[in-house]
Structures are given as structure tokens and as C-alpha cells.
């Protein structure tokens, strides 16, 4: 058997990866909240539901979704999921992270450029060292900004969804579900890789177990040989009579060397025995681990397939829910318009009816006022006739006076004057005198 392989040799090339996952209590909190959703009055609510009730139910849906999104986001932090890898950040929120990352890269390049400048007295004279110090400070500041960018983006995200509608929250939940599908797939691949490594480890452990047993047999053979030599040496020592002779001292030294060799071989035997048992144990441990991982991978695969399929269906389901909410709003809007229309019809009908009633009353008032108006006009015409009678009597006196004083007969002149006024009533109680054509005026007419 080749001796170039020693199972007791310690290898320093082994890779050691630290797995740090903080599971926290977020998942228990979410499960607890979900378990509180049972309501014995659900059937009665459905039977007695109104459109206004739907508003409150939809708001409760929104609140429940909002709480779930917050819990999921917190859970991401607790289990070490990078925030921007598992949330649908909008452009503004993503820009916070991108800008911080770009600033950090620029600061790193500028710092490297400053350090790469040759360390000469001339460059130092022109501020090489101060430039490096300045760039180091800026790099540290950029690192600090980048470290806080995720939290800042998360705070902006939380503030945005705080007032988000149901449709936005459902989209966010669907996004997280799709991201979870990718995460589960990656985890399956990771488990599969570990399974393959463990299979190789089982093969290697089995080989090492066999080699350890073979080495143990080799050691046992050597040990038997050394025991025989030791027994012979002890017998030879007893055969030496002179205990003070050089021969006796040499025999003791030989025995000591053989005992030391036996002790070393016993140690090797125990080591290989222990190593063989350890490798055999790890064969069983690795085999158990593979079984567990295979079971977990199978379960993850089932969850992933169901989550992926259900998410696709839920997208349609959620679309229907959102459209139903919009339809409820439209129905309420139509009801409001119908109510306003009925009220408007009532108001217009009331106005038209009032208008007709007022018009009829106005007509009645007008008819009632006609006799009163005629009576007033009768008094006006009577006064007018009385005034004309007085005027004509006075005109008669004036005519007589003119005739007596000037020998002029004024009667014909006044008669012509009065006959020319076609609108003047006669003095017999308001009758209008018939008009006669007015005599043509000539150049000798002094009244023209």
C-alpha cells in the first residue's frame, strides 16, 4: 500500500464559510396575525351587505395588506434578505441607492488615483499627501452614505405604501411572491449543490474509512512484530547475570527503544481506529443530511411550483377584485347621479309648476284689474270732457268779446280750430267728434 497518503495529515486548504441567518420572530408574528382573521359573523355580513359596507371591507383589506407588506419587509431584514432585491422600488427610491453606489465608486477611483501618484518630493510638494487624506475622508463619507441608502430607500418605500390604494398593495404582494419564487429556486439549486458535495464527501469518507482500517491493520502487524521483539529483548535481559555490565545496560536501552516504538504504534493504532470510526460516523451523518436536504428541496420545489402557479392565478384574481372595487365605485357614482337627477327633476318640475301657477295668477290679476283700470280711465275722460266744456264756454266769451270790440266774428275761426283737432272729444260726456279734412293753408292764412 502506498505511503504517500496519511489520513492523519491536517490540510490547511479547507474552505470555511460562515452561515449567519437570523430568523427572528417576524414569521411567527405574521402567522399570529393571519390566525386572527376568523369572523363568525361573516355570513351575516354577506347577507346584509350594502355598498357602504363594501367600502369599510375594502378599507380593512387595504389595512391588512399594508400590515402584511410591512411585516414582510421587516422579515426580509431579519433573515438577511437584501432589501432592494425583494421589493419593487420605484424610480425615485431606487435612485437613492444607485446614486449612493455611484458616488462610492467615484470616491474609490479618486482615492486609488491619488494613491497611485508616484511618491516623489515634487508630487508631495504639490499636495499628494493632503490629496490622499482628503480622498480618504470623502471615501469614508461615501461609504457611510451608501450604508444608509438602503434604509433611506426603505423608509421612502414604507412612506409611499402607507397611503397606497389596494391595487398598489396587491401589486406589491404579487411582486414579493414572484421574488420569493426566484429565491426558492435559487435555494433549491444551492441545496442541490450541497447534496452533490455531500455525496462526494460520503465517497471520500468511505474511502478514508477503508484506508484507516487498512492502516490500522498495518500498524497492528508492526505492533505484533515489535511485541515479539520486546518479549525477546526482555528475555535476553533476564539471561544477563552481571547487572553492572555494559551488556546489561545495552539490553535495557534496547528494551526502552522497543517500548517507545510499541507505544508509538499503539498510538497510531488508536488513532486509525478512532479515525475509521469517525469516517464511518460521518458517512451516516452525511447520508442523513442528504436525506433531510432532499426532503427540504422537494418541499421547496412544491412550494415554489404552487406559489408560482398561484401567483399567476392571483394576478387575474386580484385584477377581478380591483375591477370589482372600481365597479362598486362606479355603481355608487351612478346612484349618486341618479339621485341628483331625480332631485333636479323634482326641482325643475317644482319650478315649472310654480311658473305655471304664477302665470295663471298673474293672468287672473290682470283680468281683475281691467274693470279698475276702465273705471280710472272713465274718471280721466270725464275730467277731460269737463275741462273742455269750461274751455269752450270761455272761448265763447272770448269770441263775443272780440266781435264786440273789433267787429271780428271769431266763431268760425274757433270752430275750424276745434274741428282740426281730431282727437278732442266732444263736450257731451267723452264722445269723440268726427274729423273733417283740414282746410288747405294758403299764403294769406295768418294761422299757418
XYZ file of C-alpha atoms in Angstrom:
448
model
C 0.000 0.000 0.000
C 1.253 3.481 -0.871
C 2.519 5.571 1.989
C 2.174 8.917 0.233
C -1.258 9.387 1.825
C -1.647 9.814 5.543
C -5.152 10.274 6.933
C -3.710 11.949 9.999
C -2.248 14.742 7.920
C -4.001 18.071 8.578
C -4.989 20.001 5.459
C -4.875 23.789 5.602
C -6.634 24.309 2.270
C -10.161 23.666 3.514
C -12.689 26.415 2.818
C -14.713 27.593 5.731
C -17.883 29.560 5.065
C -19.823 31.124 7.853
C -23.589 30.912 7.536
C -25.282 33.607 9.561
C -29.074 33.679 9.373
C -31.156 35.465 11.966
C -34.642 34.027 11.714
C -36.192 36.315 14.330
C -39.857 36.301 15.279
C -41.314 38.076 12.250
C -42.737 34.935 10.666
C -44.440 33.967 13.931
C -45.890 37.449 14.169
C -47.340 37.216 10.667
C -48.803 33.761 11.307
C -50.352 35.031 14.527
C -51.984 37.947 12.734
C -53.312 35.740 9.963
C -54.816 33.333 12.519
C -56.871 36.189 13.985
C -58.829 36.750 10.794
C -61.669 34.271 11.502
C -65.011 36.003 11.998
C -68.220 34.139 12.981
C -70.381 36.957 11.561
C -69.033 36.708 8.002
C -72.186 35.026 6.668
C -74.419 37.656 8.245
C -72.233 40.393 6.819
C -72.609 38.928 3.343
C -76.368 38.538 3.696
C -76.856 42.088 4.944
C -74.160 43.736 2.813
C -74.683 47.181 1.295
C -72.440 49.225 -0.957
C -71.394 51.292 2.047
C -70.391 48.104 3.886
C -68.151 47.196 0.960
C -66.253 50.451 1.435
C -65.367 49.501 5.005
C -64.498 45.930 3.990
C -62.227 47.177 1.190
C -60.507 49.536 3.613
C -59.986 46.620 6.005
C -58.468 44.670 3.091
C -56.131 47.589 2.414
C -55.100 47.831 6.070
C -54.473 44.083 6.284
C -52.386 44.171 3.107
C -50.436 47.176 4.352
C -49.607 45.428 7.623
C -48.587 42.291 5.736
C -46.291 44.245 3.406
C -44.661 45.939 6.397
C -44.189 42.619 8.188
C -42.718 41.024 5.070
C -40.311 43.921 4.661
C -39.228 43.627 8.302
C -38.888 39.867 7.861
C -36.556 40.460 4.939
C -34.262 42.412 7.223
C -34.361 39.796 9.967
C -33.431 36.908 7.692
C -30.779 38.920 5.885
C -32.504 39.404 2.529
C -31.156 42.460 0.735
C -33.980 44.979 0.672
C -33.782 46.151 -2.941
C -33.628 42.526 -4.138
C -37.045 41.713 -2.721
C -39.098 44.889 -3.122
C -40.470 46.848 -6.047
C -38.786 50.193 -5.519
C -39.959 52.990 -7.749
C -37.543 55.123 -9.764
C -37.061 57.729 -7.018
C -36.390 55.143 -4.308
C -34.034 53.113 -6.499
C -32.183 56.301 -7.451
C -31.224 56.835 -3.791
C -29.359 53.510 -3.812
C -27.935 53.930 -7.321
C -26.633 57.442 -6.635
C -25.005 56.334 -3.378
C -23.361 53.391 -5.151
C -22.078 55.577 -7.995
C -20.728 58.143 -5.531
C -18.937 55.347 -3.645
C -17.360 54.045 -6.873
C -16.215 57.543 -7.852
C -14.710 58.090 -4.405
C -12.888 54.736 -4.621
C -11.432 55.552 -8.061
C -10.344 59.025 -6.983
C -8.698 57.589 -3.863
C -6.859 54.974 -5.936
C -5.721 57.636 -8.392
C -4.394 59.763 -5.542
C -2.515 56.799 -4.036
C -1.151 55.676 -7.413
C 0.540 59.006 -7.997
C 4.304 58.475 -7.522
C 5.608 59.260 -4.031
C 8.156 61.873 -5.122
C 9.244 65.060 -3.442
C 7.762 67.033 -6.337
C 4.315 65.402 -6.071
C 4.410 65.718 -2.287
C 5.292 69.369 -2.722
C 2.157 69.805 -4.819
C -0.085 68.233 -2.174
C -0.026 64.497 -2.885
C -0.354 63.519 0.782
C -3.059 66.078 1.535
C -4.906 64.928 -1.576
C -4.794 61.309 -0.351
C -6.052 62.379 3.067
C -8.893 64.341 1.506
C -9.906 61.450 -0.766
C -9.832 59.030 2.184
C -12.257 61.272 4.080
C -14.538 61.542 1.061
C -14.413 57.780 0.569
C -15.408 57.176 4.191
C -18.260 59.662 3.804
C -19.410 57.910 0.611
C -19.270 54.556 2.402
C -21.443 55.960 5.170
C -23.980 57.331 2.679
C -24.061 54.022 0.796
C -24.551 52.100 4.049
C -27.585 54.233 4.867
C -29.010 54.309 1.341
C -30.885 51.032 1.753
C -32.558 52.234 4.942
C -33.402 55.576 3.343
C -34.931 53.861 0.308
C -36.828 51.528 2.623
C -38.191 54.475 4.620
C -39.327 56.156 1.390
C -40.914 52.894 0.271
C -42.760 52.466 3.584
C -43.966 56.072 3.458
C -45.199 55.593 -0.105
C -47.196 52.448 0.574
C -48.622 53.937 3.784
C -51.183 55.797 1.674
C -51.251 53.363 -1.243
C -54.505 52.001 -2.579
C -55.495 48.347 -2.664
C -54.332 47.906 -6.258
C -50.803 49.118 -5.420
C -50.598 46.898 -2.345
C -51.794 43.862 -4.292
C -49.150 44.584 -6.930
C -46.509 44.785 -4.206
C -47.675 41.486 -2.710
C -47.563 39.865 -6.159
C -44.079 41.268 -6.706
C -42.888 39.793 -3.427
C -44.449 36.456 -4.373
C -42.637 36.456 -7.713
C -39.400 37.419 -5.997
C -39.955 34.601 -3.499
C -40.334 32.140 -6.388
C -36.895 33.152 -7.673
C -35.477 32.953 -4.162
C -36.880 29.439 -3.647
C -35.459 28.320 -6.973
C -32.025 29.656 -6.029
C -32.289 27.880 -2.677
C -33.139 24.614 -4.431
C -30.045 24.990 -6.608
C -27.947 25.729 -3.532
C -29.287 22.643 -1.719
C -28.682 20.512 -4.791
C -25.071 21.688 -4.922
C -24.618 20.845 -1.240
C -26.168 17.424 -1.829
C -23.646 16.728 -4.581
C -20.810 17.815 -2.303
C -22.118 15.557 0.454
C -22.330 12.655 -1.958
C -18.694 13.242 -2.819
C -17.980 13.550 0.896
C -19.644 10.182 1.538
C -17.495 8.571 -1.134
C -14.396 10.242 0.256
C -15.308 9.344 3.842
C -15.900 5.726 2.833
C -12.511 5.619 1.147
C -10.887 7.168 4.176
C -12.701 4.715 6.428
C -11.318 1.842 4.377
C -7.854 3.372 4.317
C -7.970 3.944 8.064
C -8.825 0.297 8.639
C -6.037 -0.776 6.289
C -3.599 1.500 8.075
C -4.783 0.071 11.371
C -4.046 -3.460 10.148
C -0.599 -2.382 9.023
C 0.070 -0.859 12.422
C -1.246 -3.954 14.193
C 1.107 -6.131 12.152
C 4.047 -3.890 13.027
C 2.866 -3.849 16.608
C 2.823 -7.656 16.778
C 6.345 -7.689 15.409
C 7.521 -5.138 17.964
C 5.803 -7.031 20.797
C 7.692 -10.165 19.781
C 10.993 -8.259 19.687
C 10.225 -6.672 23.043
C 9.465 -10.072 24.571
C 12.705 -11.431 23.209
C 14.674 -8.441 24.497
C 13.229 -8.811 27.959
C 14.139 -12.486 27.959
C 17.677 -11.625 26.930
C 17.855 -9.076 29.724
C 16.884 -11.715 32.285
C 19.602 -14.022 30.962
C 22.368 -11.486 31.732
C 23.805 -12.307 35.139
C 26.021 -9.235 35.608
C 23.641 -6.365 36.229
C 26.550 -3.895 36.197
C 27.961 -4.897 32.843
C 27.799 -2.880 29.627
C 25.858 -5.720 28.070
C 23.104 -5.303 30.646
C 22.948 -1.519 30.066
C 22.787 -2.109 26.307
C 19.924 -4.578 26.785
C 17.987 -2.052 28.879
C 18.468 0.599 26.173
C 17.211 -1.848 23.546
C 14.132 -2.586 25.620
C 13.485 1.147 26.113
C 13.678 1.734 22.347
C 11.321 -1.174 21.674
C 8.864 0.014 24.334
C 8.914 3.503 22.803
C 8.236 2.026 19.378
C 5.408 -0.087 20.775
C 3.940 2.995 22.425
C 4.032 4.908 19.138
C 2.429 2.047 17.287
C -0.276 1.731 19.952
C -0.972 5.434 19.491
C -1.201 5.027 15.723
C -3.471 2.032 16.154
C -5.803 4.032 18.410
C -5.672 6.994 16.031
C -6.582 4.954 12.978
C -9.254 3.124 14.952
C -10.768 6.427 16.023
C -10.402 7.861 12.516
C -12.127 4.856 10.966
C -14.976 5.148 13.433
C -15.229 8.886 12.748
C -15.327 8.403 8.971
C -17.917 5.685 9.359
C -19.965 8.032 11.548
C -19.741 10.831 9.007
C -20.829 8.516 6.242
C -24.066 8.015 8.154
C -24.282 11.716 9.092
C -23.759 12.833 5.505
C -26.287 10.302 4.332
C -28.827 11.605 6.857
C -28.074 15.184 5.855
C -28.621 14.338 2.204
C -31.976 12.780 3.034
C -33.013 15.857 5.002
C -31.811 18.257 2.307
C -33.513 16.228 -0.400
C -36.756 16.366 1.563
C -36.382 20.121 2.087
C -35.559 20.649 -1.566
C -38.607 18.623 -2.550
C -40.800 20.705 -0.254
C -39.285 23.919 -1.585
C -39.934 22.720 -5.095
C -43.562 22.040 -4.195
C -43.949 25.456 -2.563
C -42.241 27.152 -5.475
C -44.377 25.434 -8.095
C -47.566 26.186 -6.176
C -46.532 29.749 -5.381
C -45.596 30.412 -8.991
C -48.822 28.930 -10.325
C -50.959 30.548 -7.630
C -49.278 33.919 -8.156
C -50.159 33.821 -11.835
C -53.734 32.970 -10.956
C -53.822 35.540 -8.179
C -52.825 38.258 -10.606
C -56.031 37.537 -12.507
C -57.941 37.159 -9.244
C -56.593 40.477 -7.970
C -57.435 42.137 -11.283
C -61.003 40.943 -10.844
C -61.061 42.240 -7.278
C -59.732 45.658 -8.295
C -62.186 45.898 -11.187
C -64.996 44.898 -8.813
C -63.974 47.685 -6.432
C -63.959 50.148 -9.317
C -67.353 48.842 -10.449
C -68.673 49.329 -6.936
C -67.418 52.911 -7.060
C -68.968 53.425 -10.490
C -72.231 51.950 -9.254
C -72.190 54.292 -6.290
C -71.364 57.176 -8.639
C -74.252 56.202 -10.917
C -76.558 56.010 -7.899
C -75.432 59.483 -6.831
C -76.016 60.823 -10.339
C -79.419 59.169 -10.442
C -80.275 60.668 -7.073
C -79.094 64.079 -8.223
C -81.043 63.640 -11.448
C -84.248 62.798 -9.578
C -83.712 65.748 -7.274
C -83.031 68.003 -10.268
C -86.177 66.704 -11.961
C -88.106 67.441 -8.792
C -86.667 70.944 -8.576
C -87.293 71.705 -12.243
C -90.817 70.272 -12.041
C -91.430 72.329 -8.949
C -90.125 75.432 -10.724
C -92.216 74.783 -13.840
C -95.333 74.120 -11.784
C -94.706 77.280 -9.782
C -94.139 79.165 -13.020
C -97.469 77.956 -14.440
C -99.292 78.735 -11.228
C -97.735 82.201 -11.032
C -98.594 82.853 -14.675
C -102.203 81.844 -14.160
C -102.418 84.054 -11.085
C -100.878 86.941 -12.998
C -103.468 86.486 -15.748
C -106.219 86.465 -13.142
C -104.795 89.606 -11.569
C -104.656 91.224 -14.977
C -108.292 90.319 -15.663
C -109.306 91.521 -12.224
C -107.536 94.846 -12.794
C -109.294 95.589 -16.121
C -112.520 96.983 -14.534
C -110.471 99.014 -12.122
C -108.433 100.408 -14.995
C -111.537 101.219 -17.015
C -113.042 102.981 -14.027
C -109.918 105.062 -13.625
C -109.878 105.892 -17.311
C -113.568 106.836 -17.187
C -112.731 109.340 -14.479
C -109.852 110.651 -16.577
C -112.058 111.149 -19.645
C -114.825 112.704 -17.560
C -112.386 115.218 -16.117
C -111.055 115.813 -19.606
C -114.594 116.485 -21.000
C -115.397 118.745 -18.078
C -112.229 120.740 -18.706
C -113.088 121.078 -22.405
C -116.563 122.266 -21.558
C -115.123 125.002 -19.405
C -112.633 125.921 -22.065
C -115.320 126.132 -24.768
C -117.519 128.270 -22.568
C -114.611 130.605 -22.010
C -113.841 130.566 -25.765
C -117.426 131.627 -26.449
C -116.999 134.598 -24.157
C -113.726 135.496 -25.839
C -115.368 135.327 -29.303
C -118.180 137.535 -28.206
C -115.726 139.971 -26.696
C -113.656 140.049 -29.897
C -116.760 140.607 -32.028
C -117.918 143.451 -29.871
C -114.533 145.122 -29.685
C -113.075 144.535 -33.138
C -116.044 143.580 -35.308
C -114.472 140.236 -35.992
C -116.510 137.080 -35.885
C -114.232 134.610 -34.094
C -116.767 131.832 -34.081
C -115.758 130.365 -37.438
C -112.050 130.502 -36.529
C -112.500 128.634 -33.257
C -114.829 126.124 -34.889
C -112.203 125.422 -37.548
C -109.590 125.064 -34.836
C -111.616 122.611 -32.882
C -112.684 120.721 -35.956
C -108.988 120.312 -36.933
C -108.178 118.531 -33.602
C -109.422 115.039 -34.428
C -108.530 113.614 -31.024
C -110.519 116.070 -28.961
C -113.716 114.588 -27.516
C -116.950 116.464 -27.695
C -118.316 118.082 -24.580
C -121.238 115.649 -24.310
C -119.656 113.147 -21.983
C -116.495 111.942 -23.744
C -117.691 111.153 -27.306
C -115.067 111.774 -29.952
C -116.110 114.254 -32.634
C -115.874 113.179 -36.245
C -112.947 114.722 -38.038
C -113.189 116.887 -41.108
C -110.360 117.445 -43.547
C -108.289 120.417 -42.559
C -108.615 123.312 -44.977
C -105.618 123.806 -47.173
C -103.401 126.549 -45.974
C -102.612 129.396 -48.303
C -100.220 132.241 -48.188
C -102.851 134.531 -46.767
C -103.629 132.270 -43.817
C -102.235 134.103 -40.777
C -102.561 130.993 -38.596
C -100.350 128.830 -40.827
